[in-house]
Short mmCIF file of N, CA, C and O in Angstrom, two decimals:
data_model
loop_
_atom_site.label_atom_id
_atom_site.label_comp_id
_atom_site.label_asym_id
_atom_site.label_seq_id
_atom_site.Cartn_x
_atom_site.Cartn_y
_atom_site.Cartn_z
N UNK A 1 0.83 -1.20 0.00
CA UNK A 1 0.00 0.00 0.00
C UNK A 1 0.87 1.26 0.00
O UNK A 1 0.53 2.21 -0.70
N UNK A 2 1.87 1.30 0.68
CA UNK A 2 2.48 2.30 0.88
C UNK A 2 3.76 2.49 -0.62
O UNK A 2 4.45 3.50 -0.74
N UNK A 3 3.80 1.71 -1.27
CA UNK A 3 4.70 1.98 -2.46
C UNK A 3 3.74 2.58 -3.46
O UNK A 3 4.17 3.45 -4.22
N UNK A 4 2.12 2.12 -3.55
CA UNK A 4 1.27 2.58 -4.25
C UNK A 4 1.19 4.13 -3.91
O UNK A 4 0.84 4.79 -4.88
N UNK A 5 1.42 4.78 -2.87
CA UNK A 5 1.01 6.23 -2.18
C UNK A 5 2.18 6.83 -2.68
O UNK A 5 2.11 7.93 -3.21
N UNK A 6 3.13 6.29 -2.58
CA UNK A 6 4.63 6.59 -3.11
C UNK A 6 5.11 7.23 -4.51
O UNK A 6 5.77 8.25 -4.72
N UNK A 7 4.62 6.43 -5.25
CA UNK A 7 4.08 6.06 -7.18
C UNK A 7 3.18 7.28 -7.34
O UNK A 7 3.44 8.10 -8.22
N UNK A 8 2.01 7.46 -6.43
CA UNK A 8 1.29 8.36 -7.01
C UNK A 8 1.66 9.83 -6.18
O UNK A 8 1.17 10.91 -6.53
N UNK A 9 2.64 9.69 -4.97
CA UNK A 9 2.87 10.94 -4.87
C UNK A 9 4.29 11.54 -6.01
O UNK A 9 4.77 12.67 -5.97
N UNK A 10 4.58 10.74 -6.67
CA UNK A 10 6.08 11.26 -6.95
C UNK A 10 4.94 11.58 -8.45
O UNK A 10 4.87 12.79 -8.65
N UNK A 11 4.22 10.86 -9.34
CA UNK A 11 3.11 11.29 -10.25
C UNK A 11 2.55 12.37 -10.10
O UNK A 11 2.35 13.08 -11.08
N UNK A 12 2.22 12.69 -9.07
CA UNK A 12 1.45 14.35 -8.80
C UNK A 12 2.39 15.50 -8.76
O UNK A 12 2.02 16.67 -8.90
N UNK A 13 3.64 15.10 -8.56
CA UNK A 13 4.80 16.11 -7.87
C UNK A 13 5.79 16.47 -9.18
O UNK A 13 6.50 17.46 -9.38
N UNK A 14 5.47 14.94 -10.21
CA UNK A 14 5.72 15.56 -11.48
C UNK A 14 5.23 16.38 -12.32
O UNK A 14 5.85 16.89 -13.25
N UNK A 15 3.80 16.61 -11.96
CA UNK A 15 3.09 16.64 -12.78
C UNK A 15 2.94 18.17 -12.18
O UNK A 15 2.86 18.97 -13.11
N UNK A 16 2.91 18.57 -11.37
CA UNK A 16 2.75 20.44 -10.50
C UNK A 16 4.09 20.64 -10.82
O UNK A 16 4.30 21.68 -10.18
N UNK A 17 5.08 20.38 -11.33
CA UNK A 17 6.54 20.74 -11.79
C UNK A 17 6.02 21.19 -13.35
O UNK A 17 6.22 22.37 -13.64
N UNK A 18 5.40 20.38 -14.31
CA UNK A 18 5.43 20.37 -15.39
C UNK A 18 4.53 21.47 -15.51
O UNK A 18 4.78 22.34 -16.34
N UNK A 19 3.30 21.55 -14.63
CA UNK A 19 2.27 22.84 -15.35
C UNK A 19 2.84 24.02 -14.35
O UNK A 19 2.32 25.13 -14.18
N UNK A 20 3.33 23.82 -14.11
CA UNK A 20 4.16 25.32 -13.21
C UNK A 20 5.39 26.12 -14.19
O UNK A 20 5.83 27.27 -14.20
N UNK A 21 5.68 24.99 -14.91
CA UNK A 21 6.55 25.38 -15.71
C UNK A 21 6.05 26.04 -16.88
O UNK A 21 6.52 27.15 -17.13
N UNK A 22 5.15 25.52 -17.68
CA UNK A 22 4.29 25.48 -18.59
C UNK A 22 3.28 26.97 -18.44
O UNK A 22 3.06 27.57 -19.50
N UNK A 23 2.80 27.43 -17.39
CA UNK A 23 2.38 28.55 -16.70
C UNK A 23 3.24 29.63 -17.06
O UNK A 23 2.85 30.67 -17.59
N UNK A 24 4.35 29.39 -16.78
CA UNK A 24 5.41 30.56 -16.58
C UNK A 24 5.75 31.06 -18.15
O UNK A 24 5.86 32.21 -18.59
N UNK A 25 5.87 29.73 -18.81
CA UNK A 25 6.37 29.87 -19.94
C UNK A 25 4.92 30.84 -20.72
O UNK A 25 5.15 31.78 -21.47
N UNK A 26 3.72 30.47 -20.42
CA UNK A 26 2.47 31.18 -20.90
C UNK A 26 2.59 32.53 -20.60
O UNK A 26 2.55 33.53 -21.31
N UNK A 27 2.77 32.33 -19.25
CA UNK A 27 2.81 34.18 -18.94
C UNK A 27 4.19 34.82 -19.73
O UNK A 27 4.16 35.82 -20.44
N UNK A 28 5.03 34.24 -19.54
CA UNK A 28 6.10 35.23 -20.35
C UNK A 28 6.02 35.76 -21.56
O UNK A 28 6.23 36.94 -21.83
N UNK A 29 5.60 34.53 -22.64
CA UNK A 29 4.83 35.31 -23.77
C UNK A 29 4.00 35.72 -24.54
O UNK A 29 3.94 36.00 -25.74
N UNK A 30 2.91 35.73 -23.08
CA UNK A 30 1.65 36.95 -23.37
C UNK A 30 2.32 38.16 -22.26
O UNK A 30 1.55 39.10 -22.12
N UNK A 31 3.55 38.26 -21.52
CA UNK A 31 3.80 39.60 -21.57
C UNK A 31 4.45 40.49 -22.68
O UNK A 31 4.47 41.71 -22.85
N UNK A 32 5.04 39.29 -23.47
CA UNK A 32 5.90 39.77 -24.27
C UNK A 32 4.97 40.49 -25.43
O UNK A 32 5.16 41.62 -25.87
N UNK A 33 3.94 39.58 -25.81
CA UNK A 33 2.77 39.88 -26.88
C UNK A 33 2.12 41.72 -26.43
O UNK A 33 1.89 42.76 -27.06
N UNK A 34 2.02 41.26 -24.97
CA UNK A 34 1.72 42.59 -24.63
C UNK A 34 2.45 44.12 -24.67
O UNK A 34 1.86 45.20 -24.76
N UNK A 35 3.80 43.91 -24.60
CA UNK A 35 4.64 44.94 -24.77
C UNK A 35 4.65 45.05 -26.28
O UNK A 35 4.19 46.06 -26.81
N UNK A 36 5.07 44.20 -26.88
CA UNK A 36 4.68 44.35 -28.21
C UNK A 36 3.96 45.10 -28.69
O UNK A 36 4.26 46.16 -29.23
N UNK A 37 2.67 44.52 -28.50
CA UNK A 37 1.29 45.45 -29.17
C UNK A 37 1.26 46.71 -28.55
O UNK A 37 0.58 47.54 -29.15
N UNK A 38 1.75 47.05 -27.62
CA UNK A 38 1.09 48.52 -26.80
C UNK A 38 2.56 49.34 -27.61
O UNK A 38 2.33 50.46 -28.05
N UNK A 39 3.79 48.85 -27.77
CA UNK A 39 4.92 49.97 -28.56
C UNK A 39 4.49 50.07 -29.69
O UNK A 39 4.78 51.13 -30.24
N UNK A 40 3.68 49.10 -30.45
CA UNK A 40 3.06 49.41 -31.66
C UNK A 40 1.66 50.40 -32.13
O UNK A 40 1.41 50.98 -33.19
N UNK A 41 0.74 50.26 -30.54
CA UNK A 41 -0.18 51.37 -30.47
C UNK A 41 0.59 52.88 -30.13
O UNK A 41 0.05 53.98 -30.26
N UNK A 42 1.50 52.70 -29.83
CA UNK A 42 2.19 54.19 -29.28
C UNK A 42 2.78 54.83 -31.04
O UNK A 42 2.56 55.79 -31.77
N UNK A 43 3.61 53.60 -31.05
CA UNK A 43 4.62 54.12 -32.06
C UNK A 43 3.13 54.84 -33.86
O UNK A 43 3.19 55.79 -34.64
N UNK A 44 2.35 53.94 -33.71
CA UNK A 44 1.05 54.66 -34.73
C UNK A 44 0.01 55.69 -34.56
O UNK A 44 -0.79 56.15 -35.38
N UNK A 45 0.27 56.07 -32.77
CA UNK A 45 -0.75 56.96 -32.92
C UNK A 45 -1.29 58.36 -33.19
O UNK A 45 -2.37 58.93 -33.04
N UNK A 46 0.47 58.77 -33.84
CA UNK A 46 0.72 59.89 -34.78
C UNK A 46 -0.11 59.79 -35.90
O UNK A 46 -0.42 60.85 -36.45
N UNK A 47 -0.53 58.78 -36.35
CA UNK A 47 -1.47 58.79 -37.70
C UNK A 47 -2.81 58.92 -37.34
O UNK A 47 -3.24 59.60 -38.27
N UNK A 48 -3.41 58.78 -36.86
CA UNK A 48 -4.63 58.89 -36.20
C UNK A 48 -5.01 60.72 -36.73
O UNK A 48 -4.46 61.80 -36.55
N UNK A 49 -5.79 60.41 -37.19
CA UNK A 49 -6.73 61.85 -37.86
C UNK A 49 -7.66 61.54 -36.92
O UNK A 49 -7.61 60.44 -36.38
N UNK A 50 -8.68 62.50 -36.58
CA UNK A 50 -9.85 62.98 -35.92
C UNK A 50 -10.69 64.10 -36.61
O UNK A 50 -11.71 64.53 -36.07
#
């Protein structure tokens, strides 16, 4: 019983490593997407007629 608890704790402990990682990697490039797009709203909004 206790090698079974073992198996599935080292399974769970892989597995909160992998989407933690996976997370980080998401956020980094939707910040990046974000800086992006906003130097590109700055850098055009000399054209903007009204």
């Amino acid at each position: 019983m206790q090698e079974k608890i073992h198996k599935i704790m080292s399974v769970v402990g892989s597995m909160s490593i992998i989407v933690g990682v996976v997370t980080i990697v998401v956020g980094v490039a939707g910040g990046i997407l974000m800086i992006v797009g906003g130097g590109r709203l700055l850098k055009e909004r000399n054209k903007l007629i009204f």
